[in-house]
JSON list of C-alpha atoms and ligand atoms in Angstrom, two decimals:
[
{"chain": "A", "resi": 819, "resn": "MET", "atom": "CA", "xyz": [7.15, 131.44, 130.92]},
{"chain": "A", "resi": 820, "resn": "ALA", "atom": "CA", "xyz": [8.76, 134.88, 131.08]},
{"chain": "A", "resi": 821, "resn": "GLU", "atom": "CA", "xyz": [6.55, 137.94, 130.73]},
{"chain": "A", "resi": 822, "resn": "THR", "atom": "CA", "xyz": [6.35, 139.07, 127.10]},
{"chain": "A", "resi": 823, "resn": "SER", "atom": "CA", "xyz": [7.72, 142.28, 125.62]},
{"chain": "A", "resi": 824, "resn": "GLY", "atom": "CA", "xyz": [5.48, 144.51, 123.47]},
{"chain": "A", "resi": 825, "resn": "THR", "atom": "CA", "xyz": [7.36, 144.11, 120.23]},
{"chain": "A", "resi": 826, "resn": "ARG", "atom": "CA", "xyz": [7.30, 140.92, 118.23]},
{"chain": "A", "resi": 827, "resn": "VAL", "atom": "CA", "xyz": [9.58, 139.03, 115.88]},
{"chain": "A", "resi": 828, "resn": "GLY", "atom": "CA", "xyz": [8.26, 138.20, 112.41]},
{"chain": "A", "resi": 829, "resn": "ILE", "atom": "CA", "xyz": [9.57, 134.86, 111.16]},
{"chain": "A", "resi": 830, "resn": "VAL", "atom": "CA", "xyz": [9.22, 134.40, 107.40]},
{"chain": "A", "resi": 831, "resn": "MET", "atom": "CA", "xyz": [10.34, 131.33, 105.45]},
{"chain": "A", "resi": 832, "resn": "GLY", "atom": "CA", "xyz": [10.59, 130.61, 101.74]},
{"chain": "A", "resi": 833, "resn": "SER", "atom": "CA", "xyz": [8.89, 127.23, 101.93]},
{"chain": "A", "resi": 834, "resn": "ARG", "atom": "CA", "xyz": [6.93, 125.12, 104.40]},
{"chain": "A", "resi": 835, "resn": "SER", "atom": "CA", "xyz": [9.91, 122.73, 104.23]},
{"chain": "A", "resi": 836, "resn": "ASP", "atom": "CA", "xyz": [11.77, 125.31, 106.39]},
{"chain": "A", "resi": 837, "resn": "MET", "atom": "CA", "xyz": [9.21, 124.99, 109.20]},
{"chain": "A", "resi": 838, "resn": "ALA", "atom": "CA", "xyz": [11.39, 122.97, 111.60]},
{"chain": "A", "resi": 839, "resn": "ALA", "atom": "CA", "xyz": [13.85, 125.88, 111.73]},
{"chain": "A", "resi": 840, "resn": "ALA", "atom": "CA", "xyz": [11.03, 128.35, 112.36]},
{"chain": "A", "resi": 841, "resn": "ASP", "atom": "CA", "xyz": [9.68, 126.14, 115.15]},
{"chain": "A", "resi": 842, "resn": "LYS", "atom": "CA", "xyz": [13.11, 126.07, 116.77]},
{"chain": "A", "resi": 843, "resn": "ALA", "atom": "CA", "xyz": [13.34, 129.86, 116.63]},
{"chain": "A", "resi": 844, "resn": "VAL", "atom": "CA", "xyz": [9.86, 130.20, 118.16]},
{"chain": "A", "resi": 845, "resn": "VAL", "atom": "CA", "xyz": [10.85, 127.94, 121.08]},
{"chain": "A", "resi": 846, "resn": "VAL", "atom": "CA", "xyz": [13.92, 130.07, 121.87]},
{"chain": "A", "resi": 847, "resn": "LEU", "atom": "CA", "xyz": [12.00, 133.34, 121.52]},
{"chain": "A", "resi": 848, "resn": "THR", "atom": "CA", "xyz": [9.17, 132.04, 123.73]},
{"chain": "A", "resi": 849, "resn": "GLU", "atom": "CA", "xyz": [11.67, 131.01, 126.40]},
{"chain": "A", "resi": 850, "resn": "LEU", "atom": "CA", "xyz": [12.90, 134.61, 126.36]},
{"chain": "A", "resi": 851, "resn": "GLY", "atom": "CA", "xyz": [9.35, 135.99, 126.55]},
{"chain": "A", "resi": 852, "resn": "VAL", "atom": "CA", "xyz": [9.38, 137.34, 123.00]},
{"chain": "A", "resi": 853, "resn": "GLU", "atom": "CA", "xyz": [6.21, 136.96, 120.94]},
{"chain": "A", "resi": 854, "resn": "SER", "atom": "CA", "xyz": [6.52, 135.95, 117.30]},
{"chain": "A", "resi": 855, "resn": "GLU", "atom": "CA", "xyz": [4.47, 135.26, 114.22]},
{"chain": "A", "resi": 856, "resn": "VAL", "atom": "CA", "xyz": [5.32, 132.76, 111.48]},
{"chain": "A", "resi": 857, "resn": "ARG", "atom": "CA", "xyz": [4.64, 133.16, 107.74]},
{"chain": "A", "resi": 858, "resn": "VAL", "atom": "CA", "xyz": [5.45, 131.11, 104.63]},
{"chain": "A", "resi": 859, "resn": "ILE", "atom": "CA", "xyz": [6.18, 133.56, 101.80]},
{"chain": "A", "resi": 860, "resn": "SER", "atom": "CA", "xyz": [8.47, 132.74, 98.89]},
{"chain": "A", "resi": 861, "resn": "ALA", "atom": "CA", "xyz": [10.34, 135.65, 97.32]},
{"chain": "A", "resi": 862, "resn": "HIS", "atom": "CA", "xyz": [10.26, 133.79, 94.00]},
{"chain": "A", "resi": 863, "resn": "ARG", "atom": "CA", "xyz": [6.81, 132.21, 94.01]},
{"chain": "A", "resi": 864, "resn": "ALA", "atom": "CA", "xyz": [4.85, 134.98, 95.77]},
{"chain": "A", "resi": 865, "resn": "PRO", "atom": "CA", "xyz": [6.77, 138.26, 95.41]},
{"chain": "A", "resi": 866, "resn": "ALA", "atom": "CA", "xyz": [3.66, 140.47, 95.66]},
{"chain": "A", "resi": 867, "resn": "LEU", "atom": "CA", "xyz": [2.66, 138.82, 98.94]},
{"chain": "A", "resi": 868, "resn": "LEU", "atom": "CA", "xyz": [6.16, 139.41, 100.28]},
{"chain": "A", "resi": 869, "resn": "THR", "atom": "CA", "xyz": [5.86, 143.10, 99.44]},
{"chain": "A", "resi": 870, "resn": "ARG", "atom": "CA", "xyz": [2.47, 143.27, 101.19]},
{"chain": "A", "resi": 871, "resn": "TYR", "atom": "CA", "xyz": [3.96, 141.60, 104.25]},
{"chain": "A", "resi": 872, "resn": "ALA", "atom": "CA", "xyz": [6.98, 143.94, 104.30]},
{"chain": "A", "resi": 873, "resn": "GLU", "atom": "CA", "xyz": [4.63, 146.93, 104.12]},
{"chain": "A", "resi": 874, "resn": "SER", "atom": "CA", "xyz": [2.58, 145.62, 107.03]},
{"chain": "A", "resi": 875, "resn": "VAL", "atom": "CA", "xyz": [5.50, 145.15, 109.44]},
{"chain": "A", "resi": 876, "resn": "ALA", "atom": "CA", "xyz": [4.98, 148.40, 111.39]},
{"chain": "A", "resi": 877, "resn": "GLU", "atom": "CA", "xyz": [1.27, 147.79, 112.03]},
{"chain": "A", "resi": 878, "resn": "ARG", "atom": "CA", "xyz": [2.07, 144.24, 113.19]},
{"chain": "A", "resi": 879, "resn": "ARG", "atom": "CA", "xyz": [4.32, 145.55, 116.07]},
{"chain": "A", "resi": 880, "resn": "ILE", "atom": "CA", "xyz": [7.30, 143.76, 114.55]},
{"chain": "A", "resi": 881, "resn": "GLY", "atom": "CA", "xyz": [10.73, 145.05, 115.62]},
{"chain": "A", "resi": 882, "resn": "VAL", "atom": "CA", "xyz": [12.93, 142.40, 114.00]},
{"chain": "A", "resi": 883, "resn": "LEU", "atom": "CA", "xyz": [12.42, 139.94, 111.16]},
{"chain": "A", "resi": 884, "resn": "ILE", "atom": "CA", "xyz": [13.97, 136.50, 110.81]},
{"chain": "A", "resi": 885, "resn": "ALA", "atom": "CA", "xyz": [14.03, 135.41, 107.16]},
{"chain": "A", "resi": 886, "resn": "ILE", "atom": "CA", "xyz": [14.68, 131.72, 106.50]},
{"chain": "A", "resi": 887, "resn": "ALA", "atom": "CA", "xyz": [15.64, 130.48, 103.03]},
{"chain": "A", "resi": 888, "resn": "GLY", "atom": "CA", "xyz": [17.63, 127.83, 101.20]},
{"chain": "A", "resi": 889, "resn": "LEU", "atom": "CA", "xyz": [19.08, 127.45, 97.67]},
{"chain": "A", "resi": 890, "resn": "ALA", "atom": "CA", "xyz": [19.11, 130.84, 95.87]},
{"chain": "A", "resi": 891, "resn": "ALA", "atom": "CA", "xyz": [17.82, 132.30, 99.17]},
{"chain": "A", "resi": 892, "resn": "HIS", "atom": "CA", "xyz": [16.65, 135.71, 98.00]},
{"chain": "A", "resi": 893, "resn": "LEU", "atom": "CA", "xyz": [13.98, 136.07, 100.68]},
{"chain": "A", "resi": 894, "resn": "PRO", "atom": "CA", "xyz": [16.09, 137.81, 103.38]},
{"chain": "A", "resi": 895, "resn": "GLY", "atom": "CA", "xyz": [17.53, 140.40, 100.98]},
{"chain": "A", "resi": 896, "resn": "VAL", "atom": "CA", "xyz": [14.27, 141.10, 99.18]},
{"chain": "A", "resi": 897, "resn": "LEU", "atom": "CA", "xyz": [12.52, 141.52, 102.53]},
{"chain": "A", "resi": 898, "resn": "ALA", "atom": "CA", "xyz": [15.29, 143.79, 103.84]},
{"chain": "A", "resi": 899, "resn": "ALA", "atom": "CA", "xyz": [14.98, 145.92, 100.69]},
{"chain": "A", "resi": 900, "resn": "GLN", "atom": "CA", "xyz": [11.34, 146.68, 101.51]},
{"chain": "A", "resi": 901, "resn": "THR", "atom": "CA", "xyz": [11.44, 147.56, 105.21]},
{"chain": "A", "resi": 902, "resn": "THR", "atom": "CA", "xyz": [13.70, 149.46, 107.61]},
{"chain": "A", "resi": 903, "resn": "VAL", "atom": "CA", "xyz": [13.13, 146.85, 110.32]},
{"chain": "A", "resi": 904, "resn": "PRO", "atom": "CA", "xyz": [16.36, 144.84, 110.80]},
{"chain": "A", "resi": 905, "resn": "VAL", "atom": "CA", "xyz": [16.43, 141.43, 109.11]},
{"chain": "A", "resi": 906, "resn": "VAL", "atom": "CA", "xyz": [18.26, 138.40, 110.48]},
{"chain": "A", "resi": 907, "resn": "GLY", "atom": "CA", "xyz": [18.93, 135.98, 107.62]},
{"chain": "A", "resi": 908, "resn": "LEU", "atom": "CA", "xyz": [18.98, 132.24, 108.30]},
{"chain": "A", "resi": 909, "resn": "PRO", "atom": "CA", "xyz": [20.44, 130.26, 105.37]},
{"chain": "A", "resi": 910, "resn": "MET", "atom": "CA", "xyz": [19.21, 126.67, 105.20]},
{"chain": "A", "resi": 911, "resn": "PRO", "atom": "CA", "xyz": [21.09, 123.49, 104.29]},
{"chain": "A", "resi": 912, "resn": "GLY", "atom": "CA", "xyz": [20.11, 121.54, 101.17]},
{"chain": "A", "resi": 913, "resn": "GLY", "atom": "CA", "xyz": [20.71, 121.52, 97.44]},
{"chain": "A", "resi": 914, "resn": "VAL", "atom": "CA", "xyz": [23.96, 120.58, 95.70]},
{"chain": "A", "resi": 915, "resn": "MET", "atom": "CA", "xyz": [26.06, 122.79, 98.03]},
{"chain": "A", "resi": 916, "resn": "ASP", "atom": "CA", "xyz": [24.15, 121.91, 101.19]},
{"chain": "A", "resi": 917, "resn": "GLY", "atom": "CA", "xyz": [23.66, 125.49, 102.34]},
{"chain": "A", "resi": 918, "resn": "LEU", "atom": "CA", "xyz": [26.88, 127.15, 101.16]},
{"chain": "A", "resi": 919, "resn": "ASP", "atom": "CA", "xyz": [24.92, 128.64, 98.24]},
{"chain": "A", "resi": 920, "resn": "ALA", "atom": "CA", "xyz": [22.26, 130.01, 100.60]},
{"chain": "A", "resi": 921, "resn": "LEU", "atom": "CA", "xyz": [24.89, 131.31, 103.05]},
{"chain": "A", "resi": 922, "resn": "LEU", "atom": "CA", "xyz": [26.69, 133.33, 100.37]},
{"chain": "A", "resi": 923, "resn": "SER", "atom": "CA", "xyz": [23.43, 134.59, 98.90]},
{"chain": "A", "resi": 924, "resn": "VAL", "atom": "CA", "xyz": [22.18, 135.81, 102.28]},
{"chain": "A", "resi": 925, "resn": "VAL", "atom": "CA", "xyz": [25.44, 137.27, 103.60]},
{"chain": "A", "resi": 926, "resn": "GLN", "atom": "CA", "xyz": [26.68, 138.94, 100.38]},
{"chain": "A", "resi": 927, "resn": "MET", "atom": "CA", "xyz": [24.19, 141.80, 100.27]},
{"chain": "A", "resi": 928, "resn": "PRO", "atom": "CA", "xyz": [25.30, 144.82, 98.30]},
{"chain": "A", "resi": 929, "resn": "LYS", "atom": "CA", "xyz": [26.00, 147.97, 100.34]},
{"chain": "A", "resi": 930, "resn": "GLY", "atom": "CA", "xyz": [23.00, 149.88, 101.68]},
{"chain": "A", "resi": 931, "resn": "VAL", "atom": "CA", "xyz": [20.77, 146.90, 102.48]},
{"chain": "A", "resi": 932, "resn": "PRO", "atom": "CA", "xyz": [22.33, 144.72, 105.19]},
{"chain": "A", "resi": 933, "resn": "VAL", "atom": "CA", "xyz": [21.09, 141.32, 106.33]},
{"chain": "A", "resi": 934, "resn": "ALA", "atom": "CA", "xyz": [22.52, 140.09, 109.66]},
{"chain": "A", "resi": 935, "resn": "THR", "atom": "CA", "xyz": [23.40, 136.53, 108.70]},
{"chain": "A", "resi": 936, "resn": "VAL", "atom": "CA", "xyz": [23.77, 133.57, 111.06]},
{"chain": "A", "resi": 937, "resn": "GLY", "atom": "CA", "xyz": [25.27, 130.14, 110.34]},
{"chain": "A", "resi": 938, "resn": "VAL", "atom": "CA", "xyz": [23.64, 127.58, 108.05]},
{"chain": "A", "resi": 939, "resn": "GLY", "atom": "CA", "xyz": [20.63, 126.09, 109.82]},
{"chain": "A", "resi": 940, "resn": "ASN", "atom": "CA", "xyz": [21.44, 127.86, 113.10]},
{"chain": "A", "resi": 941, "resn": "ALA", "atom": "CA", "xyz": [17.89, 128.79, 114.09]},
{"chain": "A", "resi": 942, "resn": "GLU", "atom": "CA", "xyz": [18.84, 129.21, 117.73]},
{"chain": "A", "resi": 943, "resn": "ASN", "atom": "CA", "xyz": [21.36, 131.94, 116.90]},
{"chain": "A", "resi": 944, "resn": "ALA", "atom": "CA", "xyz": [18.83, 133.66, 114.63]},
{"chain": "A", "resi": 945, "resn": "ALA", "atom": "CA", "xyz": [16.36, 133.80, 117.53]},
{"chain": "A", "resi": 946, "resn": "LEU", "atom": "CA", "xyz": [19.00, 134.92, 120.03]},
{"chain": "A", "resi": 947, "resn": "LEU", "atom": "CA", "xyz": [20.22, 137.70, 117.74]},
{"chain": "A", "resi": 948, "resn": "ALA", "atom": "CA", "xyz": [16.65, 138.89, 117.13]},
{"chain": "A", "resi": 949, "resn": "ALA", "atom": "CA", "xyz": [16.05, 138.95, 120.89]},
{"chain": "A", "resi": 950, "resn": "GLN", "atom": "CA", "xyz": [19.29, 140.86, 121.49]},
{"chain": "A", "resi": 951, "resn": "ILE", "atom": "CA", "xyz": [18.25, 143.50, 118.97]},
{"chain": "A", "resi": 952, "resn": "LEU", "atom": "CA", "xyz": [14.88, 143.94, 120.70]},
{"chain": "A", "resi": 953, "resn": "ALA", "atom": "CA", "xyz": [16.60, 143.98, 124.09]},
{"chain": "A", "resi": 954, "resn": "VAL", "atom": "CA", "xyz": [18.40, 147.22, 123.23]},
{"chain": "A", "resi": 955, "resn": "GLY", "atom": "CA", "xyz": [15.12, 149.03, 123.91]},
{"chain": "A", "resi": 956, "resn": "ASP", "atom": "CA", "xyz": [13.72, 146.63, 126.51]},
{"chain": "A", "resi": 957, "resn": "PRO", "atom": "CA", "xyz": [15.65, 146.38, 129.81]},
{"chain": "A", "resi": 958, "resn": "GLN", "atom": "CA", "xyz": [13.52, 143.47, 131.09]},
{"chain": "A", "resi": 959, "resn": "LEU", "atom": "CA", "xyz": [14.24, 141.45, 127.99]},
{"chain": "A", "resi": 960, "resn": "ALA", "atom": "CA", "xyz": [17.93, 142.37, 128.33]},
{"chain": "A", "resi": 961, "resn": "GLU", "atom": "CA", "xyz": [17.86, 140.91, 131.86]},
{"chain": "A", "resi": 962, "resn": "ARG", "atom": "CA", "xyz": [16.23, 137.71, 130.66]},
{"chain": "A", "resi": 963, "resn": "PHE", "atom": "CA", "xyz": [18.80, 137.43, 127.89]},
{"chain": "A", "resi": 964, "resn": "ALA", "atom": "CA", "xyz": [21.68, 137.93, 130.35]},
{"chain": "A", "resi": 965, "resn": "ALA", "atom": "CA", "xyz": [20.19, 135.25, 132.63]},
{"chain": "A", "resi": 966, "resn": "ARG", "atom": "CA", "xyz": [20.09, 132.80, 129.70]},
{"chain": "A", "resi": 967, "resn": "ARG", "atom": "CA", "xyz": [23.74, 133.53, 128.92]},
{"chain": "A", "resi": 968, "resn": "ALA", "atom": "CA", "xyz": [24.67, 133.03, 132.57]},
{"chain": "A", "resi": 969, "resn": "ALA", "atom": "CA", "xyz": [22.84, 129.69, 132.63]},
{"chain": "A", "resi": 970, "resn": "ALA", "atom": "CA", "xyz": [24.71, 128.57, 129.50]},
{"chain": "A", "resi": 971, "resn": "ALA", "atom": "CA", "xyz": [28.02, 129.55, 131.11]},
{"chain": "A", "resi": 972, "resn": "ARG", "atom": "CA", "xyz": [27.06, 127.69, 134.31]},
{"chain": "A", "resi": 973, "resn": "GLN", "atom": "CA", "xyz": [26.50, 124.51, 132.30]},
{"chain": "A", "resi": 974, "resn": "ILE", "atom": "CA", "xyz": [30.11, 124.63, 131.11]},
{"chain": "A", "resi": 975, "resn": "LEU", "atom": "CA", "xyz": [31.50, 125.58, 134.52]},
{"chain": "A", "resi": 976, "resn": "ASP", "atom": "CA", "xyz": [29.55, 122.75, 136.17]},
{"chain": "A", "resi": 977, "resn": "ASP", "atom": "CA", "xyz": [30.49, 120.12, 133.58]},
{"chain": "A", "resi": 978, "resn": "PRO", "atom": "CA", "xyz": [31.90, 117.11, 135.45]},
{"chain": "A", "resi": 979, "resn": "ALA", "atom": "CA", "xyz": [34.82, 117.07, 132.98]},
{"chain": "A", "resi": 980, "resn": "ASN", "atom": "CA", "xyz": [35.97, 120.38, 134.49]},
{"chain": "A", "resi": 981, "resn": "GLU", "atom": "CA", "xyz": [35.97, 119.26, 138.10]},
{"chain": "A", "resi": 982, "resn": "GLY", "atom": "CA", "xyz": [38.87, 120.75, 140.07]},
{"chain": "A", "resi": 983, "resn": "LEU", "atom": "CA", "xyz": [39.43, 123.62, 137.59]},
{"chain": "B", "resi": 1032, "resn": "RP5", "atom": "C1", "xyz": [13.77, 127.89, 99.29]},
{"chain": "B", "resi": 1032, "resn": "RP5", "atom": "O1", "xyz": [14.15, 126.71, 98.68]},
{"chain": "B", "resi": 1032, "resn": "RP5", "atom": "C2", "xyz": [13.15, 127.52, 100.62]},
{"chain": "B", "resi": 1032, "resn": "RP5", "atom": "O2", "xyz": [13.50, 128.47, 101.58]},
{"chain": "B", "resi": 1032, "resn": "RP5", "atom": "C3", "xyz": [13.68, 126.15, 100.94]},
{"chain": "B", "resi": 1032, "resn": "RP5", "atom": "O3", "xyz": [14.72, 126.21, 101.90]},
{"chain": "B", "resi": 1032, "resn": "RP5", "atom": "C4", "xyz": [14.23, 125.67, 99.64]},
{"chain": "B", "resi": 1032, "resn": "RP5", "atom": "C5", "xyz": [13.50, 124.47, 99.11]},
{"chain": "B", "resi": 1032, "resn": "RP5", "atom": "O4", "xyz": [12.14, 124.80, 98.95]},
{"chain": "B", "resi": 1032, "resn": "RP5", "atom": "P1", "xyz": [11.06, 123.68, 98.57]},
{"chain": "B", "resi": 1032, "resn": "RP5", "atom": "O5", "xyz": [11.52, 123.06, 97.30]},
{"chain": "B", "resi": 1032, "resn": "RP5", "atom": "O6", "xyz": [11.05, 122.71, 99.72]},
{"chain": "B", "resi": 1032, "resn": "RP5", "atom": "O7", "xyz": [9.75, 124.43, 98.45]},
{"chain": "B", "resi": 1032, "resn": "RP5", "atom": "O8", "xyz": [12.84, 128.56, 98.52]}
]
């Protein structure tokens, strides 16, 4: 595994039913040598706990938050409102609109409190974006990120379907 950077990513989800997405994000972050912690905190069912968590972000060495939520999906915005640490919002599929509701809720933040929103259920992109944000102040992480990109490009270039191109 790559050597870890000092700052961590806090992954918060609205329900334990979002755990598979959190696990996926942890795998990608670990591959990049980024430590993370995972919490289950609903903005609707445990708002006071969410506030306590938001207030503890600095002492937890957290440089970026990933907030995972489906349906009304208020968690990313409510978290972003209570910390200056950047929040990556991951809307989850499900419900009558299968994630479109969560996507619009997460992306349509009013001015002043942004949430950097990735595609519905796209935990890998949430983790990659969080790592990129941390990499701005961490040249070694930036190198590991660039190496991952290069490997992804190589996969396409080496695809047998592209032989001779
Ligand atoms: C949101 O509602 C959660 O983030 C989850 O995606 C969705 C469904 O939650 P559960 O009914 O599984 O607790 O709060």
